[in-house]
PDB file of C-alpha atoms in Angstrom:
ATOM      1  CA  UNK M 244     133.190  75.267 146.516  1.00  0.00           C
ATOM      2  CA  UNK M 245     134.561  78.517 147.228  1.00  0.00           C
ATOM      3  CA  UNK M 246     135.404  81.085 144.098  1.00  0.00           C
ATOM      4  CA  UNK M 247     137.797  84.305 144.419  1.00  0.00           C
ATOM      5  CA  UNK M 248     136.740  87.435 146.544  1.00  0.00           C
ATOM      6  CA  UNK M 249     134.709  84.800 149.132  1.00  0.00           C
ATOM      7  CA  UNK M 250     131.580  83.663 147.151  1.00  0.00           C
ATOM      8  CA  UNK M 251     130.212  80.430 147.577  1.00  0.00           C
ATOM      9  CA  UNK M 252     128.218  78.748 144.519  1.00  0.00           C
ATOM     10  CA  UNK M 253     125.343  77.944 146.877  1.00  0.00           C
ATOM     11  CA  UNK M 254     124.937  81.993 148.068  1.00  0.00           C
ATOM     12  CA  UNK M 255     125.470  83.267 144.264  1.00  0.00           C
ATOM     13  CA  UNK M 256     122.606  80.610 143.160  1.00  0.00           C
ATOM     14  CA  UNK M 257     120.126  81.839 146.479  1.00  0.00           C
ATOM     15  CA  UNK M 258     121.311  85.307 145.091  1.00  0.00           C
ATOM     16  CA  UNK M 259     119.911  85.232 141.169  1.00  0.00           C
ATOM     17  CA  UNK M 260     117.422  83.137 142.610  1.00  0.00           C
ATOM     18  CA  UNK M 261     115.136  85.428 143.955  1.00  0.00           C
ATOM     19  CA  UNK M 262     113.593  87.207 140.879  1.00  0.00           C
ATOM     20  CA  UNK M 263     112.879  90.676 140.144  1.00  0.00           C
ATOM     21  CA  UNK M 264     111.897  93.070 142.415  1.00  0.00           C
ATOM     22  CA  UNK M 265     108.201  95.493 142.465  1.00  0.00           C
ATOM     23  CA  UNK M 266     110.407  98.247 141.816  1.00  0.00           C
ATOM     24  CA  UNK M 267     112.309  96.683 138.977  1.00  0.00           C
ATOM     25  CA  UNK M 268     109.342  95.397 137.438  1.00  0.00           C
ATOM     26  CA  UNK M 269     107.477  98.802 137.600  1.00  0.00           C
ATOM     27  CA  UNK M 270     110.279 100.673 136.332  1.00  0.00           C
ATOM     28  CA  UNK M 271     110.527  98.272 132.944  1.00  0.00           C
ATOM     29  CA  UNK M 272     106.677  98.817 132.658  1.00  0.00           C
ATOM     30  CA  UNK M 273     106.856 102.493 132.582  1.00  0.00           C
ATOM     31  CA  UNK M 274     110.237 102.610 130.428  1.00  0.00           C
ATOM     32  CA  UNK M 275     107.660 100.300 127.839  1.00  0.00           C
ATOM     33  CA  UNK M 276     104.796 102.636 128.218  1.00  0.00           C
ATOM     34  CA  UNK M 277     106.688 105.775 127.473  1.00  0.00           C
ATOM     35  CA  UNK M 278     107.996 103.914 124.382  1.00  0.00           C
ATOM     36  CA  UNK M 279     104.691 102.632 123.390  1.00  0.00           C
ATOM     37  CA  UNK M 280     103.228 106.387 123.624  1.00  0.00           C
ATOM     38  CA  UNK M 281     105.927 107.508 121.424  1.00  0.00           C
ATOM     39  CA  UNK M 282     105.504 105.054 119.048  1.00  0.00           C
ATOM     40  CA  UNK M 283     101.873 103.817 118.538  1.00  0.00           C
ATOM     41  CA  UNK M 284     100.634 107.457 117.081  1.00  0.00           C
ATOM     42  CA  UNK M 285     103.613 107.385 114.415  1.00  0.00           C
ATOM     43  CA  UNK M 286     102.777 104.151 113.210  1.00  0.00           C
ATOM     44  CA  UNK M 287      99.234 104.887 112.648  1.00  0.00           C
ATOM     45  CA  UNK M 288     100.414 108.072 110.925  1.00  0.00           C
ATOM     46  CA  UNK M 289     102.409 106.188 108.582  1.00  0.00           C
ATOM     47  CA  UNK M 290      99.297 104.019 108.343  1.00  0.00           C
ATOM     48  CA  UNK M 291      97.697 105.996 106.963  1.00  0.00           C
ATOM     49  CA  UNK M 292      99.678 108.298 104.489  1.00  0.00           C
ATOM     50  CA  UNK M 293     100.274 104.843 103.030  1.00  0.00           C
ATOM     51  CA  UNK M 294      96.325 104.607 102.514  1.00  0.00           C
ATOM     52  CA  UNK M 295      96.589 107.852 100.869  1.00  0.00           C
ATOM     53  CA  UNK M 296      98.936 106.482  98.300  1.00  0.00           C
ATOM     54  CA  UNK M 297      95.579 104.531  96.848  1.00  0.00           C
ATOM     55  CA  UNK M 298      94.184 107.612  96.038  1.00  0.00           C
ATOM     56  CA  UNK M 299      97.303 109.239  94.560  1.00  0.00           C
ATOM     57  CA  UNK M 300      97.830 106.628  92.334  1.00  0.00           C
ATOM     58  CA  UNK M 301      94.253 105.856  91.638  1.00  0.00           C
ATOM     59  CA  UNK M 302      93.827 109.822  90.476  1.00  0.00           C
ATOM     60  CA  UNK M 303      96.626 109.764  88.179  1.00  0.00           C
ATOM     61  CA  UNK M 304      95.251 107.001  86.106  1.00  0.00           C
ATOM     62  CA  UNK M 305      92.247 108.617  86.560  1.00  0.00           C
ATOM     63  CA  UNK M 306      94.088 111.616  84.674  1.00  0.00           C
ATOM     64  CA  UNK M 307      95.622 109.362  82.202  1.00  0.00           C
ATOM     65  CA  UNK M 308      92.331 107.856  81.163  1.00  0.00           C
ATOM     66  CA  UNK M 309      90.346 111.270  80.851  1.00  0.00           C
ATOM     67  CA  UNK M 310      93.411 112.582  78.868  1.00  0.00           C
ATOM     68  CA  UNK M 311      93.075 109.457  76.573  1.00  0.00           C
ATOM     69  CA  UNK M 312      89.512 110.398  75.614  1.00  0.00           C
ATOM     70  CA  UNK M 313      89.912 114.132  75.236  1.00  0.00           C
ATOM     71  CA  UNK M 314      92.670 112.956  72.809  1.00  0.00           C
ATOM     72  CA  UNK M 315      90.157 110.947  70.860  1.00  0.00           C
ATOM     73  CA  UNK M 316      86.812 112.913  71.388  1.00  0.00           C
ATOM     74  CA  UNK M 317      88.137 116.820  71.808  1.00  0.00           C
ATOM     75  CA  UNK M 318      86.114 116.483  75.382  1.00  0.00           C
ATOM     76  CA  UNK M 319      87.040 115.034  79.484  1.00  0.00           C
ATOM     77  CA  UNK M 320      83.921 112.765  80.256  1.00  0.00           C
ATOM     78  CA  UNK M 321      82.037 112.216  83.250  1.00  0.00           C
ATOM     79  CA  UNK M 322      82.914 109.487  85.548  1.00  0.00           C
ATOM     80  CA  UNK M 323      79.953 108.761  87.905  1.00  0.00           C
ATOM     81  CA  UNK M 324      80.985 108.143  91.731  1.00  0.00           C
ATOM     82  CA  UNK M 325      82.457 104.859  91.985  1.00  0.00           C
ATOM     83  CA  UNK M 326      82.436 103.933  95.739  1.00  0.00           C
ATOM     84  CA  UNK M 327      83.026 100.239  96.376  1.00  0.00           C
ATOM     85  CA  UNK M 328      84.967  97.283  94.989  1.00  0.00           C
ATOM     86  CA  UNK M 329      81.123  96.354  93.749  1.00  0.00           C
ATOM     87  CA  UNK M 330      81.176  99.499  91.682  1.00  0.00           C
ATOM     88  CA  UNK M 331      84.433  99.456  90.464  1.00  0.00           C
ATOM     89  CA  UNK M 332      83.958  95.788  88.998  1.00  0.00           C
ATOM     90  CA  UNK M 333      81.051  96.889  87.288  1.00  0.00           C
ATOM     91  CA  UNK M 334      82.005 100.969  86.809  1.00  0.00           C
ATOM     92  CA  UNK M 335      80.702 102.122  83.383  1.00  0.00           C
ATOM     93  CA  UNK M 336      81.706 105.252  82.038  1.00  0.00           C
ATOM     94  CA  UNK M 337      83.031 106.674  78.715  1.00  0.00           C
ATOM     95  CA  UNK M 338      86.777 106.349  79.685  1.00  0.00           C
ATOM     96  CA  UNK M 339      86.314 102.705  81.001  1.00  0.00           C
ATOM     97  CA  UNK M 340      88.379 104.120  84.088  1.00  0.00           C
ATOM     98  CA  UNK M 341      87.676 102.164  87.268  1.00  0.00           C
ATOM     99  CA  UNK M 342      90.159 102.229  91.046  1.00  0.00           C
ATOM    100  CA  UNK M 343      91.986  99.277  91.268  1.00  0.00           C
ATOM    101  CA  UNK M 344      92.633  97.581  94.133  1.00  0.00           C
ATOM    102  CA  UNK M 345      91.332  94.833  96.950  1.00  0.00           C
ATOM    103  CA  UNK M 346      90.242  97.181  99.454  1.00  0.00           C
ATOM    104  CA  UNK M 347      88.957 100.246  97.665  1.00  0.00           C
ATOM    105  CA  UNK M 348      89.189 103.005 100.834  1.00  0.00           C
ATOM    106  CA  UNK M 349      88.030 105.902  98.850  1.00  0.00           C
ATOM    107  CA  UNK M 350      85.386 106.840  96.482  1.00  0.00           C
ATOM    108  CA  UNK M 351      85.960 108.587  93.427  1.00  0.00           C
ATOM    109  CA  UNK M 352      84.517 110.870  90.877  1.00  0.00           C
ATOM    110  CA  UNK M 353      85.028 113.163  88.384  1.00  0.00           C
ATOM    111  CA  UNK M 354      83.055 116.067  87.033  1.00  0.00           C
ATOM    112  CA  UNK M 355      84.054 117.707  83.535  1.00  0.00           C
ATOM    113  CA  UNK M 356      83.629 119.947  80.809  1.00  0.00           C
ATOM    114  CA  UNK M 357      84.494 120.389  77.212  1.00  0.00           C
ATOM    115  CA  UNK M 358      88.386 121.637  78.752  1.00  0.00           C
ATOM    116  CA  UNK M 359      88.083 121.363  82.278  1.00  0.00           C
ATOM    117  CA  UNK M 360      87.890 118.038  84.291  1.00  0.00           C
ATOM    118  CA  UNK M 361      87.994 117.641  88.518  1.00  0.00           C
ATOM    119  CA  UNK M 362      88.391 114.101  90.128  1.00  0.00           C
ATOM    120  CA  UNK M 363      87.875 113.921  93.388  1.00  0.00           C
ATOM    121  CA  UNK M 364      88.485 111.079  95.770  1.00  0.00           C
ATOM    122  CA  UNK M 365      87.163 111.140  99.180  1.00  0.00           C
ATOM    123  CA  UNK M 366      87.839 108.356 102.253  1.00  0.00           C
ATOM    124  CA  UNK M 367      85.109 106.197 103.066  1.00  0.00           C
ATOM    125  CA  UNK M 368      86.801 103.853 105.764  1.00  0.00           C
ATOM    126  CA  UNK M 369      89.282 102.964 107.976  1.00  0.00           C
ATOM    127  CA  UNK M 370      91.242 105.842 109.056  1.00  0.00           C
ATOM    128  CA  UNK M 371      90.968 108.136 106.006  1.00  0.00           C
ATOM    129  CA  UNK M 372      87.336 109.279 106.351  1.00  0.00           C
ATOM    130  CA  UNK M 373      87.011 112.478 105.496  1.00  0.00           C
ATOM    131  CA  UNK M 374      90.347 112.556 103.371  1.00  0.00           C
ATOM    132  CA  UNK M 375      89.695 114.636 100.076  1.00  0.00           C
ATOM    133  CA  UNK M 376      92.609 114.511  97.091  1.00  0.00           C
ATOM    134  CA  UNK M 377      91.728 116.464  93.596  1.00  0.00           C
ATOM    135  CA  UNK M 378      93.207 116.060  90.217  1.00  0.00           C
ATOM    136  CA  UNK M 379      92.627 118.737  87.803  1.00  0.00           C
ATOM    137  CA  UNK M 380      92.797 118.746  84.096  1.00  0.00           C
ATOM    138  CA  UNK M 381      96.672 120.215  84.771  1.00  0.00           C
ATOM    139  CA  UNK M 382      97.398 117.170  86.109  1.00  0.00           C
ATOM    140  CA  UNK M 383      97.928 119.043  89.302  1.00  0.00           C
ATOM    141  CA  UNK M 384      97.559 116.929  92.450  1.00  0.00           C
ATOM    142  CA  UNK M 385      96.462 118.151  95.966  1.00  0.00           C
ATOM    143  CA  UNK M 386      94.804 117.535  99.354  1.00  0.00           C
ATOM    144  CA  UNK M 387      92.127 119.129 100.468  1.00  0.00           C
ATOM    145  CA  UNK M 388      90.893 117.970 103.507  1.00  0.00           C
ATOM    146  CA  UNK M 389      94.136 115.848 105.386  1.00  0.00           C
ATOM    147  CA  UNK M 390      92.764 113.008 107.987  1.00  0.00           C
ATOM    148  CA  UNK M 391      96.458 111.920 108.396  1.00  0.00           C
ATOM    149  CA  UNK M 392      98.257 114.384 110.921  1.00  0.00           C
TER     150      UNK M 392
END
């Protein structure tokens, strides 16, 4: 069977056929390596700034909790380091604060005064070792040491 322009179905079939070519195949390879390359170290940015978010969230209830027993005893208390999920379970301090979570990736403590408290949490695992957030008696927030650039 012959179609317009002079093709026969048997050539066009022989034609597709054949496959890909080295060239082709190489040149798909490289087009998926420069993508991977691109996007690999962004997605384990965004990794981990979303690891950091544990320790944001765990140091403002932190905050709340010392806050809620200067408002009772006219003092911040000390909260010994808790480090583990282990710890946290069984974390006993005067604020009854504890991390919550299933994975806990940092450890935390806070040292205090009769007006002044400091919690600290710093990363144990994965790829926030090193990481160090504070929360002051302000309620003021911040980094320290930042493991996710």
């Amino acid at each position: 069977m012959r179609l317009p322009g002079g093709f026969v179905i048997s050539n066009i079939a022989k034609r597709f056929g054949r496959g890909f070519t080295l060239i082709e195949l190489m040149i798909v390879v490289a087009i998926i390596g420069i993508l991977a390359a691109i996007a690999i170290p962004n997605f384990v940015k965004f990794q981990c700034r979303s690891k950091q978010s544990e320790a944001k969230s765990n140091l403002k209830a932190m905050y709340v909790a010392e806050e809620s027993y200067r408002g009772e005893y006219d003092t911040y208390a000390v909260i010994p380091t808790i480090a583990n999920a282990a710890a946290a379970a069984s974390a006993a301090n005067d604020p009854g604060w504890a991390p919550k979570g299933a994975k806990i990736r940092y450890s935390y403590v806070a040292t205090a005064a009769s007006t002044t408290f400091t919690g600290l949490a710093t990363g144990t695992t994965d790829s926030v070792i090193g990481d160090v957030w504070q929360i002051t008696q302000a309620n003021y927030l911040a980094v320290t040491t930042n493991q996710c650039r």
